[in-house]
C-alpha cells in the first residue's frame, strides 16, 4: 500500500480532485467552470454581492476573482456595476444568461450529493462541519487567519 494512502492530507487532496472533476464534467455542457458555478450559486441564493463580499464567501483574492468576473460578464452570466453612492464599490448581479441557467443547473447539487455516497443529509452536514473545523484549525496551525466565511 502506498504511503500516501495513510495520509489525511492526501485523502483530502484526492477527494477534492475527484469532486472538482465531477463538477467539471457536469458543467461542461454549459461551458462553465467550477468557480463560475460557485459565483452563480452564491448570487442565486444570497442575491447581489459586492466584489469584496463575493471574494470573502468564495475565499478568492481580487487577482483571481476580477478576471473570473470579467469572463463571466462577457458571457452575460453576471453584471458588474459601480455603486452611485461610492464608485469604489462594485456590485455583482446575475446577467440574463446567469438567471436562465439557474433552472437548467438545478439538478447539479443532487447529482453531486449522490456522488458523495453519503447516506443522508445529516451525514453531509456532519462532514461539512468537520471540514470547516479542519479548515479553521489548519489555518491556526499555519499561523494564518481563517477566511471570514469558513464558520458560516
mmCIF file of C-alpha atoms in Angstrom:
data_model
loop_
_atom_site.group_PDB
_atom_site.id
_atom_site.type_symbol
_atom_site.label_atom_id
_atom_site.label_comp_id
_atom_site.label_asym_id
_atom_site.label_seq_id
_atom_site.Cartn_x
_atom_site.Cartn_y
_atom_site.Cartn_z
ATOM 1 C CA UNK A 1 0.000 0.000 0.000
ATOM 2 C CA UNK A 2 1.452 3.433 -0.928
ATOM 3 C CA UNK A 3 2.361 5.651 1.998
ATOM 4 C CA UNK A 4 0.031 8.350 0.636
ATOM 5 C CA UNK A 5 -2.955 6.069 1.341
ATOM 6 C CA UNK A 6 -2.320 6.633 5.060
ATOM 7 C CA UNK A 7 -2.079 10.437 4.842
ATOM 8 C CA UNK A 8 -5.099 12.572 5.743
ATOM 9 C CA UNK A 9 -3.789 15.372 3.557
ATOM 10 C CA UNK A 10 -3.599 13.104 0.518
ATOM 11 C CA UNK A 11 -7.098 11.754 1.125
ATOM 12 C CA UNK A 12 -8.430 15.327 1.245
ATOM 13 C CA UNK A 13 -6.467 16.220 -1.884
ATOM 14 C CA UNK A 14 -7.762 13.178 -3.786
ATOM 15 C CA UNK A 15 -11.363 13.814 -2.673
ATOM 16 C CA UNK A 16 -11.096 17.464 -3.744
ATOM 17 C CA UNK A 17 -9.711 16.499 -7.157
ATOM 18 C CA UNK A 18 -12.451 13.890 -7.673
ATOM 19 C CA UNK A 19 -15.176 16.341 -6.659
ATOM 20 C CA UNK A 20 -13.814 19.116 -8.868
ATOM 21 C CA UNK A 21 -13.560 16.658 -11.758
ATOM 22 C CA UNK A 22 -17.202 15.620 -11.274
ATOM 23 C CA UNK A 23 -18.279 19.269 -11.359
ATOM 24 C CA UNK A 24 -16.136 19.900 -14.440
ATOM 25 C CA UNK A 25 -17.825 17.022 -16.273
ATOM 26 C CA UNK A 26 -21.338 18.063 -15.204
ATOM 27 C CA UNK A 27 -20.837 21.755 -16.047
ATOM 28 C CA UNK A 28 -19.035 21.246 -19.361
ATOM 29 C CA UNK A 29 -22.228 21.189 -21.494
ATOM 30 C CA UNK A 30 -22.879 24.800 -20.410
ATOM 31 C CA UNK A 31 -19.266 25.897 -20.826
ATOM 32 C CA UNK A 32 -18.984 26.695 -17.125
ATOM 33 C CA UNK A 33 -16.072 26.209 -14.794
ATOM 34 C CA UNK A 34 -16.495 25.189 -11.163
ATOM 35 C CA UNK A 35 -15.518 28.673 -9.858
ATOM 36 C CA UNK A 36 -18.053 30.252 -12.240
ATOM 37 C CA UNK A 37 -20.708 27.876 -10.926
ATOM 38 C CA UNK A 38 -19.840 28.867 -7.343
ATOM 39 C CA UNK A 39 -20.255 32.553 -8.222
ATOM 40 C CA UNK A 40 -23.651 31.860 -9.778
ATOM 41 C CA UNK A 41 -24.867 29.735 -6.863
ATOM 42 C CA UNK A 42 -23.826 32.447 -4.407
ATOM 43 C CA UNK A 43 -25.715 35.092 -6.381
ATOM 44 C CA UNK A 44 -28.785 32.866 -6.861
ATOM 45 C CA UNK A 45 -29.054 32.024 -3.173
ATOM 46 C CA UNK A 46 -27.730 35.142 -1.441
ATOM 47 C CA UNK A 47 -28.559 37.825 -4.011
ATOM 48 C CA UNK A 48 -26.379 40.622 -5.311
ATOM 49 C CA UNK A 49 -22.914 40.838 -3.766
ATOM 50 C CA UNK A 50 -20.113 43.333 -3.708
ATOM 51 C CA UNK A 51 -16.921 42.034 -5.278
ATOM 52 C CA UNK A 52 -15.200 42.048 -1.890
ATOM 53 C CA UNK A 53 -18.017 40.123 -0.176
ATOM 54 C CA UNK A 54 -18.104 37.610 -3.014
ATOM 55 C CA UNK A 55 -14.344 37.147 -2.687
ATOM 56 C CA UNK A 56 -14.705 36.522 1.057
ATOM 57 C CA UNK A 57 -17.504 33.982 0.534
ATOM 58 C CA UNK A 58 -15.551 32.090 -2.125
ATOM 59 C CA UNK A 59 -12.140 32.556 -0.483
ATOM 60 C CA UNK A 60 -10.749 34.132 -3.651
ATOM 61 C CA UNK A 61 -8.461 37.146 -3.799
ATOM 62 C CA UNK A 62 -9.193 40.027 -6.142
ATOM 63 C CA UNK A 63 -6.398 38.954 -8.504
ATOM 64 C CA UNK A 64 -8.279 35.707 -9.126
ATOM 65 C CA UNK A 65 -11.841 36.978 -8.812
ATOM 66 C CA UNK A 66 -11.637 40.031 -11.086
ATOM 67 C CA UNK A 67 -10.575 38.124 -14.242
ATOM 68 C CA UNK A 68 -13.150 35.427 -13.435
ATOM 69 C CA UNK A 69 -15.930 38.029 -13.194
ATOM 70 C CA UNK A 70 -14.706 39.759 -16.364
ATOM 71 C CA UNK A 71 -15.021 36.488 -18.330
ATOM 72 C CA UNK A 72 -18.420 35.806 -16.775
ATOM 73 C CA UNK A 73 -19.603 39.294 -17.693
ATOM 74 C CA UNK A 74 -18.531 38.772 -21.314
ATOM 75 C CA UNK A 75 -20.791 35.671 -21.384
ATOM 76 C CA UNK A 76 -23.727 37.545 -19.760
ATOM 77 C CA UNK A 77 -23.521 35.318 -16.700
ATOM 78 C CA UNK A 78 -23.056 38.317 -14.402
ATOM 79 C CA UNK A 79 -23.089 42.087 -14.498
ATOM 80 C CA UNK A 80 -20.779 44.373 -12.547
ATOM 81 C CA UNK A 81 -21.972 47.832 -11.620
ATOM 82 C CA UNK A 82 -20.301 50.594 -9.654
ATOM 83 C CA UNK A 83 -22.447 51.986 -6.853
ATOM 84 C CA UNK A 84 -23.507 55.545 -7.495
ATOM 85 C CA UNK A 85 -23.049 56.368 -3.797
ATOM 86 C CA UNK A 86 -19.479 55.033 -3.723
ATOM 87 C CA UNK A 87 -17.760 54.341 -7.047
ATOM 88 C CA UNK A 88 -15.105 52.240 -5.309
ATOM 89 C CA UNK A 89 -17.733 49.581 -4.555
ATOM 90 C CA UNK A 90 -18.661 47.214 -7.381
ATOM 91 C CA UNK A 91 -21.825 45.137 -7.099
ATOM 92 C CA UNK A 92 -22.148 41.820 -8.921
ATOM 93 C CA UNK A 93 -25.573 40.656 -10.124
ATOM 94 C CA UNK A 94 -26.658 37.790 -12.347
ATOM 95 C CA UNK A 95 -26.902 38.536 -16.039
ATOM 96 C CA UNK A 96 -29.708 37.250 -18.258
ATOM 97 C CA UNK A 97 -27.861 34.047 -19.124
ATOM 98 C CA UNK A 98 -26.888 33.562 -15.470
ATOM 99 C CA UNK A 99 -30.538 33.788 -14.399
ATOM 100 C CA UNK A 100 -31.637 31.374 -17.129
ATOM 101 C CA UNK A 101 -29.058 28.795 -16.068
ATOM 102 C CA UNK A 102 -30.486 28.523 -12.558
ATOM 103 C CA UNK A 103 -33.289 26.206 -13.685
ATOM 104 C CA UNK A 104 -31.041 24.312 -16.097
ATOM 105 C CA UNK A 105 -28.461 23.568 -13.395
ATOM 106 C CA UNK A 106 -30.946 22.803 -10.615
ATOM 107 C CA UNK A 107 -30.094 19.083 -10.658
ATOM 108 C CA UNK A 108 -26.341 19.573 -10.123
ATOM 109 C CA UNK A 109 -26.430 19.649 -6.276
ATOM 110 C CA UNK A 110 -28.440 16.420 -6.169
ATOM 111 C CA UNK A 111 -26.108 14.710 -8.620
ATOM 112 C CA UNK A 112 -23.109 15.753 -6.536
ATOM 113 C CA UNK A 113 -24.840 14.654 -3.312
ATOM 114 C CA UNK A 114 -25.491 11.220 -4.787
ATOM 115 C CA UNK A 115 -21.896 11.086 -5.958
ATOM 116 C CA UNK A 116 -20.602 11.539 -2.412
ATOM 117 C CA UNK A 117 -22.095 8.218 -1.384
ATOM 118 C CA UNK A 118 -23.222 9.753 1.903
ATOM 119 C CA UNK A 119 -26.433 8.108 3.125
ATOM 120 C CA UNK A 120 -28.406 11.222 4.115
ATOM 121 C CA UNK A 121 -28.418 14.996 4.612
ATOM 122 C CA UNK A 122 -27.303 14.684 8.237
ATOM 123 C CA UNK A 123 -24.189 12.790 7.167
ATOM 124 C CA UNK A 124 -23.441 15.543 4.653
ATOM 125 C CA UNK A 125 -23.989 18.222 7.315
ATOM 126 C CA UNK A 126 -21.664 16.376 9.695
ATOM 127 C CA UNK A 127 -18.978 16.128 7.006
ATOM 128 C CA UNK A 128 -19.291 19.844 6.207
ATOM 129 C CA UNK A 129 -18.964 20.727 9.908
ATOM 130 C CA UNK A 130 -15.886 18.521 10.216
ATOM 131 C CA UNK A 131 -14.276 20.058 7.130
ATOM 132 C CA UNK A 132 -14.981 23.594 8.395
ATOM 133 C CA UNK A 133 -13.333 22.757 11.725
ATOM 134 C CA UNK A 134 -10.394 21.240 9.869
ATOM 135 C CA UNK A 135 -10.038 24.382 7.746
ATOM 136 C CA UNK A 136 -10.092 26.614 10.827
ATOM 137 C CA UNK A 137 -7.604 24.521 12.774
ATOM 138 C CA UNK A 138 -5.239 24.196 9.812
ATOM 139 C CA UNK A 139 -5.267 27.977 9.356
ATOM 140 C CA UNK A 140 -4.498 28.312 13.067
ATOM 141 C CA UNK A 141 -1.702 25.726 12.852
ATOM 142 C CA UNK A 142 -0.178 27.603 9.927
ATOM 143 C CA UNK A 143 -0.472 30.896 11.796
ATOM 144 C CA UNK A 144 -2.688 32.433 9.131
ATOM 145 C CA UNK A 145 -6.103 33.946 9.722
ATOM 146 C CA UNK A 146 -9.046 31.778 8.727
ATOM 147 C CA UNK A 147 -11.173 33.201 5.907
ATOM 148 C CA UNK A 148 -14.190 35.091 7.244
ATOM 149 C CA UNK A 149 -16.790 32.723 5.840
ATOM 150 C CA UNK A 150 -15.342 29.375 6.953
ATOM 151 C CA UNK A 151 -17.605 29.163 10.002
ATOM 152 C CA UNK A 152 -20.763 30.002 8.047
#
